[in-house]
PDB file of C-alpha atoms and ligand atoms in Angstrom:
ATOM      1  CA  MET A   1       0.000   0.000   0.000  1.00 52.00           C
ATOM      2  CA  ALA A   2       1.475   3.315  -1.077  1.00 73.00           C
ATOM      3  CA  ALA A   3       2.011   6.073   1.468  1.00 85.00           C
ATOM      4  CA  THR A   4      -0.929   8.482   1.768  1.00 89.00           C
ATOM      5  CA  ILE A   5      -0.336  12.219   1.528  1.00 95.00           C
ATOM      6  CA  LEU A   6      -2.758  15.025   2.315  1.00 97.00           C
ATOM      7  CA  ILE A   7      -2.237  18.398   0.627  1.00 98.00           C
ATOM      8  CA  VAL A   8      -3.852  21.377   2.352  1.00 98.00           C
ATOM      9  CA  GLU A   9      -3.659  24.153  -0.221  1.00 97.00           C
ATOM     10  CA  ASP A  10      -6.232  26.715  -1.342  1.00 96.00           C
ATOM     11  CA  GLU A  11      -4.698  27.553  -4.720  1.00 94.00           C
ATOM     12  CA  PRO A  12      -6.096  24.932  -7.118  1.00 95.00           C
ATOM     13  CA  ALA A  13      -3.267  25.236  -9.670  1.00 93.00           C
ATOM     14  CA  VAL A  14      -0.582  24.733  -7.014  1.00 93.00           C
ATOM     15  CA  ALA A  15      -2.490  21.862  -5.388  1.00 96.00           C
ATOM     16  CA  ARG A  16      -3.021  20.122  -8.725  1.00 95.00           C
ATOM     17  CA  GLY A  17       0.638  20.431  -9.682  1.00 94.00           C
ATOM     18  CA  ILE A  18       1.825  18.932  -6.389  1.00 96.00           C
ATOM     19  CA  GLN A  19      -0.841  16.244  -6.469  1.00 96.00           C
ATOM     20  CA  TYR A  20       0.122  15.182  -9.970  1.00 95.00           C
ATOM     21  CA  ALA A  21       3.833  15.040  -9.171  1.00 94.00           C
ATOM     22  CA  LEU A  22       3.232  12.931  -6.048  1.00 95.00           C
ATOM     23  CA  GLN A  23       0.833  10.592  -7.820  1.00 93.00           C
ATOM     24  CA  GLN A  24       3.456  10.018 -10.519  1.00 91.00           C
ATOM     25  CA  GLU A  25       5.708   8.750  -7.712  1.00 89.00           C
ATOM     26  CA  GLY A  26       3.028   6.282  -6.632  1.00 87.00           C
ATOM     27  CA  TYR A  27       1.723   8.103  -3.573  1.00 91.00           C
ATOM     28  CA  GLN A  28      -1.957   8.138  -2.730  1.00 90.00           C
ATOM     29  CA  VAL A  29      -2.885  11.827  -2.603  1.00 95.00           C
ATOM     30  CA  THR A  30      -5.900  13.796  -1.409  1.00 96.00           C
ATOM     31  CA  VAL A  31      -6.328  17.579  -1.544  1.00 97.00           C
ATOM     32  CA  ALA A  32      -8.104  19.744   1.029  1.00 97.00           C
ATOM     33  CA  PRO A  33      -8.855  23.251  -0.319  1.00 97.00           C
ATOM     34  CA  SER A  34      -9.226  24.939   3.081  1.00 97.00           C
ATOM     35  CA  GLY A  35      -7.849  24.797   6.620  1.00 97.00           C
ATOM     36  CA  GLU A  36     -11.140  23.495   8.022  1.00 97.00           C
ATOM     37  CA  ILE A  37     -11.361  20.633   5.531  1.00 97.00           C
ATOM     38  CA  GLY A  38      -7.656  19.921   5.957  1.00 97.00           C
ATOM     39  CA  LEU A  39      -7.971  19.696   9.735  1.00 96.00           C
ATOM     40  CA  GLU A  40     -10.891  17.308   9.426  1.00 94.00           C
ATOM     41  CA  ALA A  41      -8.999  15.119   6.944  1.00 94.00           C
ATOM     42  CA  ALA A  42      -5.769  15.143   8.963  1.00 93.00           C
ATOM     43  CA  THR A  43      -7.498  14.056  12.169  1.00 90.00           C
ATOM     44  CA  THR A  44      -9.878  11.463  10.713  1.00 87.00           C
ATOM     45  CA  GLN A  45      -7.784   9.943   7.907  1.00 84.00           C
ATOM     46  CA  ALA A  46      -4.404   9.918   9.653  1.00 83.00           C
ATOM     47  CA  PRO A  47      -2.423  10.400   6.415  1.00 89.00           C
ATOM     48  CA  ASP A  48       1.224   9.324   6.389  1.00 89.00           C
ATOM     49  CA  LEU A  49       2.255  12.905   5.617  1.00 94.00           C
ATOM     50  CA  VAL A  50       0.590  16.326   5.456  1.00 97.00           C
ATOM     51  CA  LEU A  51       1.723  19.129   3.144  1.00 98.00           C
ATOM     52  CA  LEU A  52       0.335  22.219   4.814  1.00 97.00           C
ATOM     53  CA  ASP A  53       0.187  25.660   3.242  1.00 95.00           C
ATOM     54  CA  VAL A  54       0.590  28.486   5.777  1.00 93.00           C
ATOM     55  CA  ARG A  55      -1.503  31.116   4.002  1.00 91.00           C
ATOM     56  CA  LEU A  56      -5.033  29.790   3.913  1.00 94.00           C
ATOM     57  CA  PRO A  57      -8.330  31.664   4.078  1.00 91.00           C
ATOM     58  CA  GLY A  58     -10.255  31.003   7.306  1.00 91.00           C
ATOM     59  CA  ILE A  59      -8.047  29.121   9.757  1.00 95.00           C
ATOM     60  CA  ASP A  60      -4.459  29.342   8.526  1.00 94.00           C
ATOM     61  CA  GLY A  61      -1.838  26.615   8.371  1.00 95.00           C
ATOM     62  CA  PHE A  62      -0.432  27.383  11.822  1.00 94.00           C
ATOM     63  CA  GLU A  63      -3.873  27.021  13.379  1.00 95.00           C
ATOM     64  CA  VAL A  64      -4.512  23.788  11.474  1.00 96.00           C
ATOM     65  CA  LEU A  65      -1.229  22.403  12.808  1.00 95.00           C
ATOM     66  CA  ARG A  66      -1.938  23.578  16.349  1.00 95.00           C
ATOM     67  CA  ARG A  67      -5.387  21.955  16.370  1.00 95.00           C
ATOM     68  CA  MET A  68      -4.091  18.795  14.696  1.00 93.00           C
ATOM     69  CA  ARG A  69      -1.478  18.267  17.379  1.00 91.00           C
ATOM     70  CA  ALA A  70      -3.977  19.169  20.126  1.00 91.00           C
ATOM     71  CA  ALA A  71      -6.307  16.502  18.745  1.00 89.00           C
ATOM     72  CA  GLY A  72      -3.464  13.965  18.887  1.00 84.00           C
ATOM     73  CA  ALA A  73      -2.919  13.724  15.118  1.00 85.00           C
ATOM     74  CA  LYS A  74       0.698  12.668  14.725  1.00 83.00           C
ATOM     75  CA  SER A  75       1.200  12.689  10.953  1.00 88.00           C
ATOM     76  CA  PRO A  76       4.467  14.370   9.989  1.00 92.00           C
ATOM     77  CA  VAL A  77       3.863  17.851   8.586  1.00 95.00           C
ATOM     78  CA  LEU A  78       5.765  19.692   5.858  1.00 95.00           C
ATOM     79  CA  MET A  79       4.823  23.377   5.979  1.00 93.00           C
ATOM     80  CA  LEU A  80       4.679  25.343   2.742  1.00 93.00           C
ATOM     81  CA  THR A  81       5.597  28.927   3.595  1.00 87.00           C
ATOM     82  CA  ALA A  82       4.608  31.740   1.277  1.00 76.00           C
ATOM     83  CA  ARG A  83       7.982  33.422   1.142  1.00 68.00           C
ATOM     84  CA  ASP A  84      11.374  33.238   2.751  1.00 65.00           C
ATOM     85  CA  ASP A  85       9.946  34.263   6.083  1.00 67.00           C
ATOM     86  CA  GLU A  86      12.088  33.280   9.076  1.00 71.00           C
ATOM     87  CA  VAL A  87       9.224  33.956  11.469  1.00 71.00           C
ATOM     88  CA  ASP A  88       6.966  31.500   9.634  1.00 75.00           C
ATOM     89  CA  LYS A  89       9.597  28.789   9.846  1.00 74.00           C
ATOM     90  CA  VAL A  90      10.202  29.286  13.555  1.00 76.00           C
ATOM     91  CA  ILE A  91       6.494  29.319  14.430  1.00 78.00           C
ATOM     92  CA  GLY A  92       5.858  26.259  12.295  1.00 79.00           C
ATOM     93  CA  LEU A  93       8.659  24.231  13.844  1.00 79.00           C
ATOM     94  CA  GLU A  94       7.632  25.306  17.352  1.00 80.00           C
ATOM     95  CA  LEU A  95       4.092  24.134  16.668  1.00 83.00           C
ATOM     96  CA  GLY A  96       5.353  20.704  15.685  1.00 83.00           C
ATOM     97  CA  ALA A  97       5.978  20.912  11.956  1.00 89.00           C
ATOM     98  CA  ASP A  98       8.682  18.492  10.814  1.00 88.00           C
ATOM     99  CA  ASP A  99      10.054  20.510   7.945  1.00 89.00           C
ATOM    100  CA  TYR A 100       9.213  23.482   5.763  1.00 89.00           C
ATOM    101  CA  LEU A 101       9.582  24.445   2.143  1.00 91.00           C
ATOM    102  CA  THR A 102       9.551  27.987   0.817  1.00 89.00           C
ATOM    103  CA  LYS A 103       7.381  28.880  -2.167  1.00 87.00           C
ATOM    104  CA  PRO A 104       8.108  28.893  -4.979  1.00 87.00           C
ATOM    105  CA  PHE A 105       9.791  25.491  -4.876  1.00 90.00           C
ATOM    106  CA  GLY A 106      10.710  22.989  -7.542  1.00 90.00           C
ATOM    107  CA  LEU A 107       8.849  19.695  -7.660  1.00 91.00           C
ATOM    108  CA  ARG A 108      12.107  17.770  -7.479  1.00 91.00           C
ATOM    109  CA  GLU A 109      12.949  19.544  -4.223  1.00 92.00           C
ATOM    110  CA  LEU A 110       9.463  18.770  -2.892  1.00 95.00           C
ATOM    111  CA  LEU A 111       9.736  15.088  -3.790  1.00 93.00           C
ATOM    112  CA  SER A 112      13.100  14.704  -2.101  1.00 92.00           C
ATOM    113  CA  ARG A 113      11.782  16.374   1.085  1.00 93.00           C
ATOM    114  CA  VAL A 114       8.703  14.136   1.056  1.00 94.00           C
ATOM    115  CA  LYS A 115      10.822  11.019   0.659  1.00 90.00           C
ATOM    116  CA  ALA A 116      13.202  12.116   3.417  1.00 87.00           C
ATOM    117  CA  LEU A 117      10.343  12.890   5.813  1.00 88.00           C
ATOM    118  CA  LEU A 118       8.623   9.557   5.202  1.00 86.00           C
ATOM    119  CA  ARG A 119      11.903   7.751   5.767  1.00 80.00           C
ATOM    120  CA  ARG A 120      12.553   9.696   8.949  1.00 78.00           C
ATOM    121  CA  ALA A 121       9.029   9.024  10.251  1.00 77.00           C
ATOM    122  CA  TYR A 122       8.638   5.408   9.259  1.00 72.00           C
ATOM    123  CA  GLY A 123      12.175   4.128   8.931  1.00 63.00           C
ATOM    124  CA  ASP A 124      13.309   1.743   6.217  1.00 53.00           C
ATOM    125  CA  LEU A 125       9.770   0.583   5.658  1.00 51.00           C
ATOM    126  CA  ALA A 126       8.980   3.794   3.810  1.00 48.00           C
ATOM    127  CA  ASP A 127      11.166   2.502   1.008  1.00 45.00           C
ATOM    128  CA  ALA A 128       8.926  -0.495   0.612  1.00 42.00           C
ATOM    129  CA  ALA A 129       6.343   1.640  -1.210  1.00 46.00           C
ATOM    130  CA  GLY A 130       4.189  -0.569  -3.377  1.00 49.00           C
ATOM    131  CA  GLY A 131       5.277  -3.644  -1.432  1.00 53.00           C
ATOM    132  CA  ARG A 132       2.998  -5.395   0.964  1.00 73.00           C
ATOM    133  CA  VAL A 133       3.032  -2.786   3.662  1.00 82.00           C
ATOM    134  CA  ILE A 134       0.047  -1.735   5.735  1.00 86.00           C
ATOM    135  CA  ARG A 135       0.108   1.701   7.347  1.00 86.00           C
ATOM    136  CA  HIS A 136      -2.159   3.296   9.871  1.00 89.00           C
ATOM    137  CA  GLY A 137      -0.951   6.547  11.386  1.00 88.00           C
ATOM    138  CA  ASP A 138       2.592   5.818  12.563  1.00 91.00           C
ATOM    139  CA  LEU A 139       1.970   2.064  12.642  1.00 94.00           C
ATOM    140  CA  VAL A 140       3.669   0.221   9.784  1.00 92.00           C
ATOM    141  CA  ILE A 141       3.208  -3.496   9.177  1.00 91.00           C
ATOM    142  CA  ASP A 142       5.585  -5.024   6.651  1.00 87.00           C
ATOM    143  CA  LEU A 143       3.919  -8.279   5.636  1.00 81.00           C
ATOM    144  CA  ASP A 144       6.838  -9.611   3.602  1.00 75.00           C
ATOM    145  CA  ARG A 145       9.446  -9.044   6.271  1.00 80.00           C
ATOM    146  CA  ARG A 146       6.991  -9.718   9.092  1.00 84.00           C
ATOM    147  CA  ARG A 147       8.095  -6.539  10.795  1.00 89.00           C
ATOM    148  CA  VAL A 148       6.044  -4.055  12.769  1.00 94.00           C
ATOM    149  CA  GLN A 149       7.046  -0.519  13.685  1.00 94.00           C
ATOM    150  CA  ARG A 150       5.512   2.527  15.288  1.00 94.00           C
ATOM    151  CA  GLY A 151       7.448   5.518  14.052  1.00 88.00           C
ATOM    152  CA  ASP A 152      11.045   4.337  14.269  1.00 85.00           C
ATOM    153  CA  ARG A 153      10.332   2.031  17.211  1.00 90.00           C
ATOM    154  CA  ARG A 154      10.451  -1.631  16.274  1.00 92.00           C
ATOM    155  CA  ILE A 155       7.719  -3.755  17.881  1.00 94.00           C
ATOM    156  CA  SER A 156       8.508  -7.379  18.537  1.00 93.00           C
ATOM    157  CA  LEU A 157       5.492  -9.684  18.176  1.00 91.00           C
ATOM    158  CA  THR A 158       5.122 -13.433  18.592  1.00 88.00           C
ATOM    159  CA  PRO A 159       4.147 -15.297  15.395  1.00 83.00           C
ATOM    160  CA  THR A 160       0.575 -15.664  16.690  1.00 86.00           C
ATOM    161  CA  GLU A 161       0.279 -11.969  17.559  1.00 92.00           C
ATOM    162  CA  PHE A 162       1.622 -11.053  14.148  1.00 91.00           C
ATOM    163  CA  GLU A 163      -0.864 -13.339  12.397  1.00 87.00           C
ATOM    164  CA  ILE A 164      -3.795 -11.840  14.303  1.00 92.00           C
ATOM    165  CA  LEU A 165      -2.632  -8.338  13.437  1.00 94.00           C
ATOM    166  CA  ARG A 166      -2.028  -9.309   9.816  1.00 88.00           C
ATOM    167  CA  HIS A 167      -5.533 -10.697   9.380  1.00 86.00           C
ATOM    168  CA  LEU A 168      -7.241  -7.785  11.107  1.00 90.00           C
ATOM    169  CA  ALA A 169      -5.194  -5.015   9.483  1.00 90.00           C
ATOM    170  CA  SER A 170      -5.498  -6.470   5.995  1.00 82.00           C
ATOM    171  CA  ARG A 171      -9.181  -5.571   6.047  1.00 81.00           C
ATOM    172  CA  PRO A 172      -9.759  -2.533   8.273  1.00 84.00           C
ATOM    173  CA  GLY A 173     -13.278  -2.316   9.657  1.00 87.00           C
ATOM    174  CA  ARG A 174     -14.049  -5.982   8.946  1.00 85.00           C
ATOM    175  CA  VAL A 175     -15.178  -7.650  12.171  1.00 89.00           C
ATOM    176  CA  TYR A 176     -13.639 -11.026  12.918  1.00 89.00           C
ATOM    177  CA  THR A 177     -15.255 -13.311  15.470  1.00 90.00           C
ATOM    178  CA  ARG A 178     -12.981 -15.144  17.888  1.00 90.00           C
ATOM    179  CA  ALA A 179     -13.964 -18.441  16.237  1.00 86.00           C
ATOM    180  CA  GLU A 180     -12.962 -17.040  12.849  1.00 86.00           C
ATOM    181  CA  LEU A 181      -9.589 -15.844  14.101  1.00 88.00           C
ATOM    182  CA  LEU A 182      -8.992 -19.177  15.780  1.00 85.00           C
ATOM    183  CA  ASP A 183      -9.741 -20.909  12.471  1.00 80.00           C
ATOM    184  CA  LEU A 184      -7.384 -18.630  10.562  1.00 78.00           C
ATOM    185  CA  LEU A 185      -4.608 -19.214  13.073  1.00 78.00           C
ATOM    186  CA  ARG A 186      -5.034 -22.935  13.318  1.00 71.00           C
ATOM    187  CA  ASP A 187      -3.260 -23.421  10.014  1.00 58.00           C
ATOM    188  CA  TYR A 188      -0.382 -21.476  11.389  1.00 55.00           C
ATOM    189  CA  GLU A 189       0.071 -22.778  14.910  1.00 57.00           C
ATOM    190  CA  ALA A 190      -1.417 -25.500  17.017  1.00 57.00           C
ATOM    191  CA  LEU A 191      -3.594 -23.386  19.245  1.00 57.00           C
ATOM    192  CA  ASP A 192      -5.747 -24.218  22.196  1.00 60.00           C
ATOM    193  CA  GLN A 193      -9.293 -24.879  21.010  1.00 64.00           C
ATOM    194  CA  ASP A 194     -10.652 -22.345  23.452  1.00 75.00           C
ATOM    195  CA  GLU A 195     -11.694 -19.043  21.903  1.00 79.00           C
ATOM    196  CA  LYS A 196     -10.533 -17.298  25.073  1.00 82.00           C
ATOM    197  CA  THR A 197      -7.003 -17.934  23.827  1.00 85.00           C
ATOM    198  CA  ILE A 198      -7.659 -15.234  21.236  1.00 89.00           C
ATOM    199  CA  ASN A 199      -8.470 -12.722  23.977  1.00 91.00           C
ATOM    200  CA  VAL A 200      -5.139 -13.396  25.627  1.00 90.00           C
ATOM    201  CA  HIS A 201      -3.181 -12.926  22.398  1.00 92.00           C
ATOM    202  CA  VAL A 202      -5.083  -9.747  21.540  1.00 95.00           C
ATOM    203  CA  SER A 203      -4.405  -8.426  25.012  1.00 95.00           C
ATOM    204  CA  HIS A 204      -0.649  -9.026  24.592  1.00 95.00           C
ATOM    205  CA  LEU A 205      -0.783  -7.499  21.118  1.00 96.00           C
ATOM    206  CA  ARG A 206      -2.383  -4.343  22.505  1.00 97.00           C
ATOM    207  CA  ASP A 207       0.171  -4.087  25.296  1.00 96.00           C
ATOM    208  CA  LYS A 208       2.881  -3.887  22.649  1.00 96.00           C
ATOM    209  CA  LEU A 209       1.030  -1.825  20.071  1.00 96.00           C
ATOM    210  CA  GLU A 210      -1.204   0.688  21.790  1.00 96.00           C
ATOM    211  CA  ASP A 211      -0.311   3.844  23.712  1.00 94.00           C
ATOM    212  CA  ASP A 212      -3.066   2.975  26.180  1.00 95.00           C
ATOM    213  CA  PRO A 213      -4.034  -0.712  25.922  1.00 95.00           C
ATOM    214  CA  SER A 214      -7.244  -0.049  27.858  1.00 94.00           C
ATOM    215  CA  ARG A 215      -8.327   2.402  25.155  1.00 94.00           C
ATOM    216  CA  PRO A 216      -7.052   0.720  21.996  1.00 95.00           C
ATOM    217  CA  VAL A 217      -6.772   2.747  18.809  1.00 94.00           C
ATOM    218  CA  PHE A 218      -5.688   0.016  16.391  1.00 96.00           C
ATOM    219  CA  VAL A 219      -7.249  -3.260  17.490  1.00 96.00           C
ATOM    220  CA  GLN A 220     -10.790  -2.565  18.571  1.00 95.00           C
ATOM    221  CA  THR A 221     -13.216  -4.780  20.444  1.00 94.00           C
ATOM    222  CA  ILE A 222     -16.612  -5.108  18.833  1.00 92.00           C
ATOM    223  CA  ARG A 223     -18.737  -6.026  21.840  1.00 90.00           C
ATOM    224  CA  GLY A 224     -20.384  -9.386  21.669  1.00 88.00           C
ATOM    225  CA  VAL A 225     -18.830 -10.123  18.268  1.00 90.00           C
ATOM    226  CA  GLY A 226     -15.060 -10.016  18.142  1.00 93.00           C
ATOM    227  CA  TYR A 227     -12.316  -7.698  16.912  1.00 95.00           C
ATOM    228  CA  ALA A 228     -11.714  -5.275  14.069  1.00 94.00           C
ATOM    229  CA  PHE A 229      -8.787  -3.159  12.948  1.00 94.00           C
ATOM    230  CA  ALA A 230      -9.553   0.570  12.959  1.00 93.00           C
ATOM    231  CA  GLU A 231     -10.566   2.144   9.684  1.00 87.00           C
ATOM    232  CA  ARG A 232      -8.731   5.256   8.617  1.00 75.00           C
TER     233      ARG A 232
HETATM  234 CA1   CA B   1      -2.317  29.776   0.036  1.00 73.77          CA
END
């Protein structure tokens, strides 16, 4: 799955140019034409990267960034500043931007910054674009290498935990019953017949994966049914 990039930019011609260039590189790109729409998209879709214009009508780029971070949205942000304005850069970085680019910029420069930021945020796995990689926020699951990371932190899972995560994350929003998961895992490992076994593995998985295992963001409990991986 290609990395997802959100462009928050009110000038259609600029947005289209950036979008096209990024799509040519294989990224999955969405455009938000205002700060309000951008904020909504950044907090609900958890894109892998946000390109955020500073000068926007309504709430400006700084305010979008401030509210994003306040809402817990952790996507790396590349600020697009209108001119070579030192103040803009300082404010942006203080608010939690990861990098900035001064307009007008060349598309080649933009692409190299985007690549560098993705690599910095997601480690080597960012290079596996187009490979079998599942991303959700800063969580990256490399199916081929059976590796899981959050940001640059490597998460070590048992084979059973990895298999549960792999099945759930491959189809976000799809609810799996415990019996179903047990069936899927049985091919992989000789598991206890008891469906409660699944609860134990999911609990361990959450301990390793979630910031607060009692309020899981990734692996969600669907009461009375089973588990589902969070949709973007
Ligand atoms: Ca603008």
